[in-house]
Amino acid sequence: MLNIVLFGPPGAGKGTQSSKIIDKYSLIHISTGDLFRKHMNENTVLGQSAKRYIDAGNLVPDDVVIGMVEDKIRENLDANGFIFDGFPRTVNQADALDIMLKTHGLSISGTIALEVPEENLKNRIRERAKTSGRADDQDDKKINNRIAIYNNETAPVAEYYKKQDKFAAVNGVGSIDSVFESIAEKISSF
Ligand code: ADP
């Protein structure tokens, strides 16, 4: 199985690149942000409990996220592989992911980090806010909070994968196709 973590700050283009990666490699897309938004749209119990965290731009508690990802993995054990998008977002989640993959005889093949300067991120999110309908895209305070949480809690996840020698960085500024080309090149080395 090819199991990839797509890593990067909010607005880095993880969702856009994920859809190109799943097309090329036939992987199952596990986007925790998309899964939460689906739960919120369907007004499930999980959606209701996650909403207050998400709308404020805070992280949903680890145990909730980990349980949701575990269900998705278990449902798709016959897949070619998985792309994890927006997960793991804490070192604790990264540990939990390694453990759950191991119980199925699986492991992460590699991590791709999309690098985008903070000013570009903010501009992209402000642009997306016009059409996304996402409460967490709507004001600068929430956007800044998400970027701060990324820097404090998510950035250390990069070290976690560097230590395992499973980390590759890609410049996330450029056309969608040129960024994808750089990603595909890294994936071919996993
Ligand atoms: P973005 O990358 O633009 O921030 P996502 O769709 O990945 O958007 O995530 C939206 C929100 O969903 C996050 O701000 C957070 O509240 C919640 N979320 C998504 N993934 C996780 C996760 N792995 N751990 C905790 N919260 C998460």
Tab-separated table of C-alpha atoms and ligand atoms in Angstrom:
chain	number	residue	atom	x	y	z
A	1	MET	CA	0.000	0.000	0.000
A	2	LEU	CA	1.050	3.576	-0.703
A	3	ASN	CA	0.167	5.592	2.395
A	4	ILE	CA	0.885	9.297	2.134
A	5	VAL	CA	0.514	12.134	4.612
A	6	LEU	CA	-0.117	15.458	2.896
A	7	PHE	CA	1.081	18.071	5.324
A	8	GLY	CA	0.862	21.851	5.371
A	9	PRO	CA	-0.746	24.926	6.897
A	10	PRO	CA	-4.372	25.988	6.285
A	11	GLY	CA	-4.726	27.256	2.724
A	12	ALA	CA	-1.620	25.435	1.444
A	13	GLY	CA	-3.616	23.598	-1.222
A	14	LYS	CA	-3.840	20.158	0.393
A	15	GLY	CA	-7.393	19.547	-0.800
A	16	THR	CA	-6.613	20.603	-4.393
A	17	GLN	CA	-3.492	18.469	-4.624
A	18	SER	CA	-5.151	15.520	-2.870
A	19	SER	CA	-7.717	15.179	-5.615
A	20	LYS	CA	-4.948	15.020	-8.235
A	21	ILE	CA	-2.972	12.496	-6.174
A	22	ILE	CA	-5.954	10.168	-5.662
A	23	ASP	CA	-6.694	10.253	-9.404
A	24	LYS	CA	-3.148	9.299	-10.344
A	25	TYR	CA	-2.494	6.680	-7.657
A	26	SER	CA	-6.079	5.454	-6.923
A	27	LEU	CA	-5.814	6.119	-3.217
A	28	ILE	CA	-8.559	6.569	-0.622
A	29	HIS	CA	-8.761	10.204	0.480
A	30	ILE	CA	-9.059	10.688	4.241
A	31	SER	CA	-9.556	14.423	4.783
A	32	THR	CA	-10.500	15.022	8.407
A	33	GLY	CA	-11.710	18.552	7.545
A	34	ASP	CA	-14.019	17.188	4.791
A	35	LEU	CA	-15.251	14.401	7.082
A	36	PHE	CA	-16.088	16.895	9.820
A	37	ARG	CA	-17.863	19.215	7.358
A	38	LYS	CA	-19.927	16.242	6.115
A	39	HIS	CA	-20.892	15.399	9.710
A	40	MET	CA	-21.824	19.047	10.324
A	41	ASN	CA	-23.953	19.194	7.151
A	42	GLU	CA	-25.735	16.004	8.173
A	43	ASN	CA	-26.042	17.317	11.734
A	44	THR	CA	-24.763	14.067	13.262
A	45	VAL	CA	-23.837	13.850	16.957
A	46	LEU	CA	-20.154	13.970	15.985
A	47	GLY	CA	-20.828	16.987	13.745
A	48	GLN	CA	-22.631	18.803	16.531
A	49	SER	CA	-19.805	18.242	19.008
A	50	ALA	CA	-17.058	19.202	16.503
A	51	LYS	CA	-18.799	22.358	15.242
A	52	ARG	CA	-17.881	24.716	18.093
A	53	TYR	CA	-14.183	23.875	17.731
A	54	ILE	CA	-14.142	24.102	13.950
A	55	ASP	CA	-16.154	27.315	13.589
A	56	ALA	CA	-13.755	29.054	16.000
A	57	GLY	CA	-10.724	27.744	14.120
A	58	ASN	CA	-9.592	25.493	16.999
A	59	LEU	CA	-8.584	21.837	16.797
A	60	VAL	CA	-11.134	19.132	17.514
A	61	PRO	CA	-9.951	16.949	20.457
A	62	ASP	CA	-7.541	14.197	19.422
A	63	ASP	CA	-9.673	11.247	20.571
A	64	VAL	CA	-12.596	12.354	18.364
A	65	VAL	CA	-10.385	12.785	15.286
A	66	ILE	CA	-8.462	9.559	15.842
A	67	GLY	CA	-11.668	7.505	16.230
A	68	MET	CA	-13.069	8.941	13.002
A	69	VAL	CA	-9.880	8.143	11.040
A	70	GLU	CA	-9.699	4.646	12.490
A	71	ASP	CA	-13.225	3.903	11.208
A	72	LYS	CA	-12.258	5.090	7.704
A	73	ILE	CA	-9.134	2.922	7.619
A	74	ARG	CA	-11.027	-0.138	8.820
A	75	GLU	CA	-13.690	0.357	6.110
A	76	ASN	CA	-11.042	0.451	3.334
A	77	LEU	CA	-8.431	-2.181	4.109
A	78	ASP	CA	-8.598	-3.484	0.532
A	79	ALA	CA	-7.521	-0.096	-0.919
A	80	ASN	CA	-4.334	0.664	-2.894
A	81	GLY	CA	-3.445	3.045	-0.111
A	82	PHE	CA	-4.528	6.164	1.711
A	83	ILE	CA	-3.826	9.851	1.499
A	84	PHE	CA	-4.158	11.550	4.856
A	85	ASP	CA	-5.084	15.209	4.383
A	86	GLY	CA	-5.265	17.477	7.441
A	87	PHE	CA	-4.296	14.561	9.686
A	88	PRO	CA	-2.179	14.075	11.757
A	89	ARG	CA	-2.295	17.625	13.115
A	90	THR	CA	-0.640	16.909	16.493
A	91	VAL	CA	2.247	14.650	17.489
A	92	ASN	CA	-0.224	12.623	19.525
A	93	GLN	CA	-2.304	12.029	16.354
A	94	ALA	CA	0.850	11.021	14.449
A	95	ASP	CA	1.652	8.440	17.107
A	96	ALA	CA	-1.899	7.119	17.065
A	97	LEU	CA	-1.812	6.842	13.255
A	98	ASP	CA	1.414	4.811	13.337
A	99	ILE	CA	-0.096	2.478	15.932
A	100	MET	CA	-3.372	1.970	14.084
A	101	LEU	CA	-1.622	1.321	10.760
A	102	LYS	CA	0.696	-1.145	12.483
A	103	THR	CA	-2.214	-3.174	13.835
A	104	HIS	CA	-3.204	-3.757	10.194
A	105	GLY	CA	0.366	-4.528	9.109
A	106	LEU	CA	0.652	-1.116	7.384
A	107	SER	CA	2.841	1.972	7.671
A	108	ILE	CA	3.259	5.493	6.293
A	109	SER	CA	5.252	5.489	3.038
A	110	GLY	CA	6.128	9.187	3.219
A	111	THR	CA	5.006	12.703	4.066
A	112	ILE	CA	4.738	15.546	1.564
A	113	ALA	CA	4.832	19.019	3.100
A	114	LEU	CA	3.440	21.893	1.034
A	115	GLU	CA	5.386	25.057	1.864
A	116	VAL	CA	3.599	28.370	1.347
A	117	PRO	CA	4.480	31.757	2.914
A	118	GLU	CA	2.041	33.072	5.514
A	119	GLU	CA	0.925	36.108	3.452
A	120	ASN	CA	-0.051	33.857	0.531
A	121	LEU	CA	-1.976	31.578	2.899
A	122	LYS	CA	-4.018	34.446	4.274
A	123	ASN	CA	-4.794	35.779	0.818
A	124	ARG	CA	-5.851	32.355	-0.438
A	125	ILE	CA	-8.146	31.786	2.547
A	126	ARG	CA	-9.688	35.283	2.196
A	127	GLU	CA	-10.332	34.491	-1.479
A	128	ARG	CA	-11.800	31.059	-0.620
A	129	ALA	CA	-14.042	32.688	2.011
A	130	LYS	CA	-16.084	34.286	-0.785
A	131	THR	CA	-17.374	30.883	-1.903
A	132	SER	CA	-16.556	28.278	0.768
A	133	GLY	CA	-19.360	29.167	3.168
A	134	ARG	CA	-16.949	28.097	5.933
A	135	ALA	CA	-17.358	30.025	9.193
A	136	ASP	CA	-13.660	29.474	9.949
A	137	ASP	CA	-12.632	31.228	6.694
A	138	GLN	CA	-14.695	34.327	7.372
A	139	ASP	CA	-12.631	36.588	9.607
A	140	ASP	CA	-8.964	37.410	10.039
A	141	LYS	CA	-9.019	36.595	13.755
A	142	LYS	CA	-10.040	32.988	13.050
A	143	ILE	CA	-7.600	32.678	10.165
A	144	ASN	CA	-4.756	33.960	12.371
A	145	ASN	CA	-5.802	31.544	15.119
A	146	ARG	CA	-5.639	28.589	12.696
A	147	ILE	CA	-2.191	29.632	11.494
A	148	ALA	CA	-0.967	30.066	15.097
A	149	ILE	CA	-2.284	26.601	16.035
A	150	TYR	CA	-0.553	25.188	12.981
A	151	ASN	CA	2.754	26.766	14.034
A	152	ASN	CA	2.443	25.621	17.668
A	153	GLU	CA	0.832	22.189	17.451
A	154	THR	CA	1.071	20.922	13.882
A	155	ALA	CA	4.527	22.064	12.755
A	156	PRO	CA	6.201	19.665	15.294
A	157	VAL	CA	4.618	16.775	13.351
A	158	ALA	CA	7.173	17.536	10.600
A	159	GLU	CA	9.986	16.653	13.040
A	160	TYR	CA	8.181	13.431	13.902
A	161	TYR	CA	8.359	12.263	10.271
A	162	LYS	CA	11.836	13.701	9.674
A	163	LYS	CA	13.101	11.480	12.481
A	164	GLN	CA	11.616	8.499	10.653
A	165	ASP	CA	13.215	9.683	7.413
A	166	LYS	CA	9.750	9.994	5.860
A	167	PHE	CA	9.566	13.692	5.053
A	168	ALA	CA	9.766	15.604	1.777
A	169	ALA	CA	9.047	19.313	1.302
A	170	VAL	CA	7.580	20.808	-1.862
A	171	ASN	CA	7.193	24.471	-2.826
A	172	GLY	CA	3.425	25.056	-2.764
A	173	VAL	CA	3.583	28.344	-4.691
A	174	GLY	CA	3.101	28.001	-8.445
A	175	SER	CA	0.473	26.588	-10.778
A	176	ILE	CA	-1.611	23.632	-9.565
A	177	ASP	CA	-0.002	21.423	-12.208
A	178	SER	CA	3.577	22.436	-11.450
A	179	VAL	CA	3.071	21.847	-7.704
A	180	PHE	CA	1.561	18.466	-8.541
A	181	GLU	CA	4.552	17.582	-10.712
A	182	SER	CA	6.899	18.238	-7.773
A	183	ILE	CA	4.679	16.104	-5.521
A	184	ALA	CA	4.632	13.191	-7.993
A	185	GLU	CA	8.412	13.337	-8.200
A	186	LYS	CA	8.679	13.001	-4.406
A	187	ILE	CA	6.125	10.186	-4.312
A	188	SER	CA	8.129	8.223	-6.859
A	189	SER	CA	11.034	8.228	-4.395
A	190	PHE	CA	8.984	6.750	-1.490
B	1	ADP	P1	-7.658	23.892	6.656
B	1	ADP	O1	-6.504	23.032	6.253
B	1	ADP	O2	-7.989	24.947	5.648
B	1	ADP	O3	-7.542	24.453	8.052
B	1	ADP	P2	-9.340	21.549	7.091
B	1	ADP	O4	-10.523	21.274	6.260
B	1	ADP	O5	-8.195	20.617	7.019
B	1	ADP	O6	-8.968	23.031	6.694
B	1	ADP	O7	-9.770	21.641	8.640
B	1	ADP	C1	-10.828	22.473	9.081
B	1	ADP	C2	-10.981	22.388	10.602
B	1	ADP	O8	-11.358	21.044	10.977
B	1	ADP	C3	-9.711	22.657	11.424
B	1	ADP	O9	-9.478	24.041	11.639
B	1	ADP	C4	-10.062	21.916	12.728
B	1	ADP	O10	-10.990	22.634	13.514
B	1	ADP	C5	-10.772	20.667	12.226
B	1	ADP	N1	-9.809	19.565	11.986
B	1	ADP	C6	-9.492	19.009	10.780
B	1	ADP	N2	-8.578	18.043	10.919
B	1	ADP	C7	-8.272	17.991	12.246
B	1	ADP	C8	-7.385	17.226	13.009
B	1	ADP	N3	-6.593	16.305	12.450
B	1	ADP	N4	-7.323	17.441	14.355
B	1	ADP	C9	-8.111	18.359	14.941
B	1	ADP	N5	-8.982	19.126	14.269
B	1	ADP	C10	-9.072	18.960	12.933
